[in-house]
Short mmCIF file of C-alpha atoms in Angstrom, two decimals:
data_model
loop_
_atom_site.label_atom_id
_atom_site.label_comp_id
_atom_site.label_asym_id
_atom_site.label_seq_id
_atom_site.Cartn_x
_atom_site.Cartn_y
_atom_site.Cartn_z
CA MET A 207 -34.55 17.01 -19.18
CA ARG A 208 -36.60 16.26 -16.85
CA ALA A 209 -38.94 12.64 -18.10
CA THR A 210 -42.96 13.35 -18.80
CA ASP A 211 -45.75 11.44 -18.06
CA GLN A 212 -45.70 11.35 -22.35
CA ASP A 213 -42.35 9.66 -22.52
CA PHE A 214 -43.17 7.00 -19.75
CA ALA A 215 -46.55 6.19 -22.06
CA ASP A 216 -45.07 6.29 -24.93
CA GLY A 217 -42.02 4.00 -23.79
CA ARG A 218 -39.18 6.16 -24.30
CA VAL A 219 -38.07 6.12 -20.73
CA SER A 220 -38.45 3.32 -18.13
CA PRO A 221 -41.67 5.01 -15.58
CA PRO A 222 -40.91 4.48 -11.64
CA THR A 223 -43.38 1.26 -11.61
CA ASP A 224 -40.62 -0.30 -13.74
CA HIS A 225 -38.87 -3.54 -11.63
CA LEU A 226 -35.66 -5.38 -11.90
CA SER A 227 -36.52 -9.21 -12.23
CA GLU A 228 -35.13 -11.07 -9.16
CA ARG A 229 -32.90 -12.41 -11.80
CA ASP A 230 -31.64 -9.14 -13.19
CA PHE A 231 -30.85 -8.23 -9.63
CA ARG A 232 -29.30 -10.95 -8.70
CA ARG A 233 -26.79 -10.60 -11.48
CA LEU A 234 -26.75 -6.56 -10.56
CA GLY A 235 -25.73 -7.61 -7.07
CA GLU A 236 -22.65 -10.30 -7.50
CA LEU A 237 -21.55 -7.95 -10.21
CA ILE A 238 -21.31 -5.03 -7.51
CA GLN A 239 -19.84 -6.95 -5.17
CA ASP A 240 -17.42 -8.38 -7.38
CA TYR A 241 -15.94 -4.99 -8.77
CA CYS A 242 -16.38 -3.14 -5.73
CA GLY A 243 -16.90 -4.79 -2.64
CA ILE A 244 -20.14 -3.31 -1.57
CA ARG A 245 -23.54 -6.20 -0.73
CA MET A 246 -26.42 -5.74 -2.25
CA PRO A 247 -29.03 -7.97 -0.29
CA PRO A 248 -32.58 -7.60 -1.15
CA VAL A 249 -33.56 -4.50 0.99
CA LYS A 250 -32.00 -2.37 -1.04
CA LYS A 251 -33.99 -3.77 -4.65
CA THR A 252 -35.54 -0.62 -4.68
CA MET A 253 -32.78 1.59 -4.52
CA VAL A 254 -30.83 -0.03 -7.18
CA GLU A 255 -33.75 0.56 -9.08
CA GLY A 256 -34.29 4.02 -8.24
CA ARG A 257 -30.57 5.18 -8.60
CA LEU A 258 -30.57 2.94 -12.49
CA ARG A 259 -34.05 4.18 -13.43
CA ARG A 260 -31.96 7.68 -13.38
CA ARG A 261 -29.17 5.95 -15.80
CA VAL A 262 -31.94 4.53 -18.23
CA ARG A 263 -33.60 7.65 -18.98
CA ALA A 264 -30.07 8.89 -19.44
CA LEU A 265 -29.17 5.89 -22.06
CA ASN A 266 -32.87 6.32 -24.15
CA LEU A 267 -33.85 2.78 -22.76
CA PRO A 268 -37.04 1.85 -22.37
CA SER A 269 -36.89 -0.38 -19.09
CA LEU A 270 -34.86 -1.72 -16.34
CA ASN A 271 -34.80 -4.74 -18.15
CA ASP A 272 -33.71 -3.81 -21.26
CA TYR A 273 -30.66 -1.93 -19.50
CA CYS A 274 -29.44 -5.44 -18.06
CA ARG A 275 -29.64 -7.39 -21.50
CA ARG A 276 -27.01 -4.53 -22.72
CA LEU A 277 -24.98 -5.05 -19.56
CA PHE A 278 -25.27 -8.99 -19.44
CA ASP A 279 -26.23 -9.61 -23.24
CA GLU A 280 -25.46 -7.24 -25.64
CA GLY A 281 -21.40 -6.72 -24.17
CA GLN A 282 -21.71 -3.32 -23.15
CA LEU A 283 -20.70 -4.41 -19.58
CA ALA A 284 -17.20 -2.55 -20.10
CA SER A 285 -18.15 0.39 -21.42
CA GLU A 286 -20.92 1.01 -19.03
CA MET A 287 -19.63 -0.13 -15.54
CA VAL A 288 -17.70 3.22 -13.96
CA GLU A 289 -21.21 4.70 -15.02
CA LEU A 290 -22.83 1.25 -13.12
CA ILE A 291 -20.82 1.43 -9.97
CA ASP A 292 -21.02 5.83 -10.21
CA ALA A 293 -25.26 5.49 -9.92
CA VAL A 294 -25.33 2.90 -7.34
CA THR A 295 -22.93 3.83 -4.95
CA THR A 296 -23.47 6.24 -2.19
CA ASN A 297 -21.95 9.25 -1.56
CA LYS A 298 -22.89 10.80 2.18
CA THR A 299 -20.75 13.02 3.48
CA GLU A 300 -20.20 16.22 5.13
CA PHE A 301 -17.38 18.39 6.71
CA PHE A 302 -16.90 17.60 10.41
CA ARG A 303 -18.49 14.74 9.89
CA GLU A 304 -17.63 12.61 13.26
CA ILE A 305 -15.36 15.83 14.61
CA GLU A 306 -14.04 13.74 17.60
CA HIS A 307 -11.75 12.64 14.71
CA PHE A 308 -10.50 15.69 13.97
CA ARG A 309 -10.35 16.66 17.63
CA PHE A 310 -7.98 13.34 18.32
CA LEU A 311 -6.02 14.52 15.35
CA THR A 312 -4.82 18.37 16.22
CA SER A 313 -4.84 16.88 20.13
CA LYS A 314 -2.83 13.21 20.57
CA ALA A 315 -1.86 12.46 16.80
CA LEU A 316 -0.26 15.48 15.56
CA PRO A 317 2.49 16.18 18.49
CA HIS A 318 2.79 12.10 18.53
CA LEU A 319 3.87 12.19 14.93
CA GLN A 320 6.05 15.12 15.15
CA ALA A 321 7.91 13.63 17.74
CA LEU A 322 8.96 10.72 15.15
CA PRO A 323 12.40 10.59 14.87
CA HIS A 324 11.20 11.15 10.99
CA HIS A 325 9.68 14.32 12.10
CA PRO A 326 6.30 14.31 9.66
CA GLY A 327 5.64 18.57 9.57
CA ARG A 328 8.89 20.10 9.11
CA ASP A 329 11.74 17.27 7.55
CA ARG A 330 9.50 15.92 5.15
CA PRO A 331 5.65 16.50 4.23
CA LEU A 332 3.02 15.52 6.45
CA LYS A 333 1.34 12.29 4.67
CA ILE A 334 -3.02 11.91 5.22
CA TRP A 335 -5.09 10.01 2.66
CA SER A 336 -8.40 10.43 2.44
CA ALA A 337 -10.07 6.90 1.47
CA ALA A 338 -13.64 6.46 0.27
CA CYS A 339 -13.60 10.24 0.08
CA SER A 340 -17.15 11.22 -1.66
CA ILE A 341 -17.54 14.50 -2.87
CA GLY A 342 -14.51 16.39 -1.24
CA ALA A 343 -15.87 17.46 2.11
CA GLU A 344 -13.59 14.61 4.67
CA PRO A 345 -9.32 15.53 2.68
CA TYR A 346 -11.00 19.64 2.54
CA THR A 347 -11.69 19.57 6.13
CA LEU A 348 -8.28 18.05 6.79
CA ALA A 349 -6.94 21.12 4.93
CA MET A 350 -8.49 23.08 6.91
CA VAL A 351 -7.63 21.64 10.07
CA LEU A 352 -3.88 21.10 8.70
CA GLY A 353 -3.81 24.54 7.08
CA GLU A 354 -4.78 26.31 10.95
CA GLN A 355 -1.25 23.78 11.93
CA ALA A 356 0.87 25.73 9.56
CA ARG A 357 -0.03 28.70 11.14
CA THR A 358 0.88 27.99 14.18
CA VAL A 359 3.91 25.22 13.77
CA ARG A 360 7.28 27.02 11.80
CA ASP A 361 7.81 25.35 8.20
CA PHE A 362 4.92 22.39 8.64
CA ARG A 363 4.11 21.14 5.67
CA PHE A 364 1.27 18.80 4.44
CA ASP A 365 0.03 16.55 1.89
CA ILE A 366 -3.51 15.36 1.22
CA TYR A 367 -4.42 12.43 -0.66
CA ALA A 368 -8.32 11.71 -1.48
CA THR A 369 -9.61 9.00 -3.55
CA ASP A 370 -12.82 7.05 -3.99
CA ILE A 371 -14.39 4.95 -6.84
CA CYS A 372 -16.59 7.10 -8.36
CA THR A 373 -15.72 9.27 -10.73
CA ASP A 374 -18.63 11.43 -10.95
CA VAL A 375 -17.97 12.53 -7.15
CA LEU A 376 -14.57 12.60 -7.78
CA GLU A 377 -14.83 15.55 -10.36
CA LYS A 378 -17.30 17.84 -7.71
CA ALA A 379 -14.67 17.25 -5.38
CA LYS A 380 -12.34 18.63 -7.96
CA MET A 381 -14.25 21.91 -8.34
CA GLY A 382 -14.44 22.26 -4.35
CA ILE A 383 -18.03 24.04 -4.50
CA PHE A 384 -20.71 23.07 -2.08
CA PRO A 385 -24.06 23.93 -1.12
CA GLU A 386 -24.16 26.48 1.35
CA ASP A 387 -25.95 24.43 4.38
CA MET A 388 -22.76 21.71 3.92
CA ALA A 389 -20.80 24.37 5.81
CA ARG A 390 -22.64 24.96 9.04
CA GLU A 391 -20.62 23.00 11.23
CA VAL A 392 -17.39 23.97 9.82
CA PRO A 393 -16.46 27.23 12.70
CA HIS A 394 -17.03 30.12 11.90
CA ASP A 395 -13.03 31.82 12.06
CA LEU A 396 -11.81 28.65 9.45
CA ALA A 397 -15.12 29.64 7.49
CA LYS A 398 -14.17 32.99 7.24
CA ARG A 399 -10.52 32.13 6.39
CA TYR A 400 -11.16 29.29 3.83
CA LEU A 401 -14.20 29.38 2.66
CA ARG A 402 -15.52 32.39 -0.04
CA ARG A 403 -19.58 32.47 -0.23
CA SER A 404 -21.64 32.88 -4.07
CA ARG A 405 -22.88 36.29 -4.43
CA ASP A 406 -26.24 34.06 -5.76
CA ARG A 407 -28.79 33.74 -2.54
CA ALA A 408 -30.86 32.44 -4.57
CA ARG A 409 -28.39 28.94 -4.99
CA PRO A 410 -26.17 29.95 -2.43
CA THR A 411 -22.87 27.97 -2.13
CA VAL A 412 -19.17 28.19 -1.15
CA ARG A 413 -16.28 27.64 -2.13
CA LEU A 414 -12.50 26.77 -0.66
CA ILE A 415 -10.05 29.07 -1.47
CA PRO A 416 -7.46 28.39 -4.44
CA ASP A 417 -4.59 27.82 -2.03
CA LEU A 418 -6.62 25.03 0.05
CA ARG A 419 -8.39 23.37 -3.47
CA GLN A 420 -4.14 22.78 -3.54
CA ARG A 421 -3.45 21.26 -0.61
CA VAL A 422 -6.34 18.26 -1.60
CA HIS A 423 -4.40 16.07 -4.97
CA PHE A 424 -7.37 13.89 -6.27
CA GLY A 425 -7.25 10.11 -7.45
CA HIS A 426 -9.31 7.28 -8.79
CA LEU A 427 -8.68 4.27 -6.72
CA ASN A 428 -10.72 1.25 -6.01
CA LEU A 429 -10.48 -0.70 -2.83
CA MET A 430 -11.37 -4.28 -4.18
CA ASP A 431 -8.19 -3.64 -6.45
CA SER A 432 -5.55 -6.21 -5.82
CA ASP A 433 -2.19 -3.06 -5.27
CA TYR A 434 -3.08 0.46 -4.86
CA PRO A 435 -1.32 3.22 -5.87
CA MET A 436 -0.45 5.17 -3.19
CA ASP A 437 2.90 5.74 -1.68
CA THR A 438 3.61 3.11 1.70
CA ASP A 439 4.46 5.83 4.46
CA MET A 440 1.14 7.79 5.15
CA ASP A 441 1.60 9.00 8.68
CA ILE A 442 -2.74 9.31 8.54
CA ILE A 443 -5.41 7.40 6.68
CA PHE A 444 -8.68 8.04 6.90
CA CYS A 445 -10.89 5.53 5.63
CA ARG A 446 -14.42 5.97 7.58
CA ASN A 447 -18.22 4.67 7.10
CA ALA A 448 -17.06 2.51 3.67
CA LEU A 449 -16.25 -1.16 5.31
CA ILE A 450 -19.87 -0.91 6.34
CA TYR A 451 -20.93 -2.05 2.81
CA PHE A 452 -18.58 -5.28 2.88
CA ASP A 453 -18.37 -8.57 4.60
CA LYS A 454 -16.68 -9.44 7.35
CA ALA A 455 -13.91 -10.90 4.85
CA THR A 456 -13.62 -7.87 2.62
CA GLN A 457 -13.22 -5.70 5.02
CA HIS A 458 -10.35 -7.79 6.88
CA THR A 459 -9.16 -7.42 3.34
CA VAL A 460 -9.22 -4.15 2.89
CA LEU A 461 -7.72 -3.34 6.05
CA SER A 462 -4.69 -5.13 5.15
CA LYS A 463 -4.03 -3.89 2.22
CA LEU A 464 -4.53 -0.46 3.68
CA CYS A 465 -1.77 -1.62 6.84
CA ARG A 466 0.55 -1.98 3.98
CA HIS A 467 0.56 1.98 3.29
CA LEU A 468 1.13 3.00 7.10
CA ARG A 469 3.91 3.40 8.49
CA PRO A 470 4.93 2.39 11.93
CA GLY A 471 3.29 4.82 14.50
CA GLY A 472 0.95 5.80 11.83
CA PHE A 473 -3.31 6.06 12.54
CA LEU A 474 -6.10 4.27 11.16
CA MET A 475 -9.59 6.13 11.28
CA VAL A 476 -12.46 4.45 10.34
CA GLY A 477 -15.61 5.88 11.17
CA HIS A 478 -17.83 4.81 15.08
CA SER A 479 -20.24 2.54 13.35
CA GLU A 480 -17.30 0.53 12.37
CA SER A 481 -14.43 -2.20 14.17
CA VAL A 482 -10.93 -4.00 13.21
CA LEU A 483 -10.90 -5.89 16.46
CA GLY A 484 -10.56 -9.60 16.27
CA GLY A 485 -8.02 -10.29 13.18
CA THR A 486 -4.13 -10.22 12.56
CA LEU A 487 -3.53 -6.61 11.62
CA PRO A 488 -0.86 -4.68 12.32
CA LEU A 489 -3.25 -2.85 14.80
CA THR A 490 -3.48 -1.31 18.23
CA HIS A 491 -6.75 0.30 19.14
CA VAL A 492 -5.65 4.05 20.89
CA THR A 493 -10.30 5.33 21.45
CA SER A 494 -12.64 5.15 19.68
CA ALA A 495 -12.65 4.05 16.01
CA VAL A 496 -8.80 5.60 16.31
CA PHE A 497 -6.13 2.46 15.60
CA MET A 498 -2.12 2.71 15.39
CA ARG A 499 -0.45 0.74 13.11
CA SER A 500 2.22 -1.28 15.14
#
């Protein structure tokens, strides 16, 4: 339910003019960075306030100040942490985003991997991990691309693992339902094969076919955790547009842990605005935002 002007006047919910104190914003920023590595510089204060006002309304609290008091002074931090992180994390995504990676996947990565002695995709399923998967557009794009591979290559098998820190987006991802506008970059033949449009033209949506949804295994994972509950023989890892929120030291730490789960000869894809060069990582640059595990 949307808050009314009377709600604001009565002090029942936080109005748009309600702001975090510098102390509370600093405490929240330190908490968020320690928990999930995301930096909260002063320029993000307005964004954080806007996101948290919705949470303040959901809890029926009078102000952001009361919300912070609840977290830091009244012992509610542990029970609220998941909701807090869900509120402040950004989940921008779309199908076939940075399409060059998917072209590289089909033209270079898959032929390379299938020529290896252990024959991923034939002797065992090809394993791909979409880290920071948001609402699922990236892993479902991978499922469509690999689904096409399975149609043309006999006995080709694959498993896609998708993780994110935000529990809310994971629940949305599992449903496999998206606004129709999000599917505009899906090639026509793939859309026809793998998407089903809703009959409700007032709120048009598309849904992934069941067979494709079943190919993607979703799970919660914080990239700041000391260990990742993932297999250590991934053939390809997508970790795109998440590293930009971390400082350099955190980026290197996260990449080092990702490398532990990538088999030699496997590929790591990062966002085109991100870089993994200049460290001691066991990675060789292949092409723009693509690296091979040595």
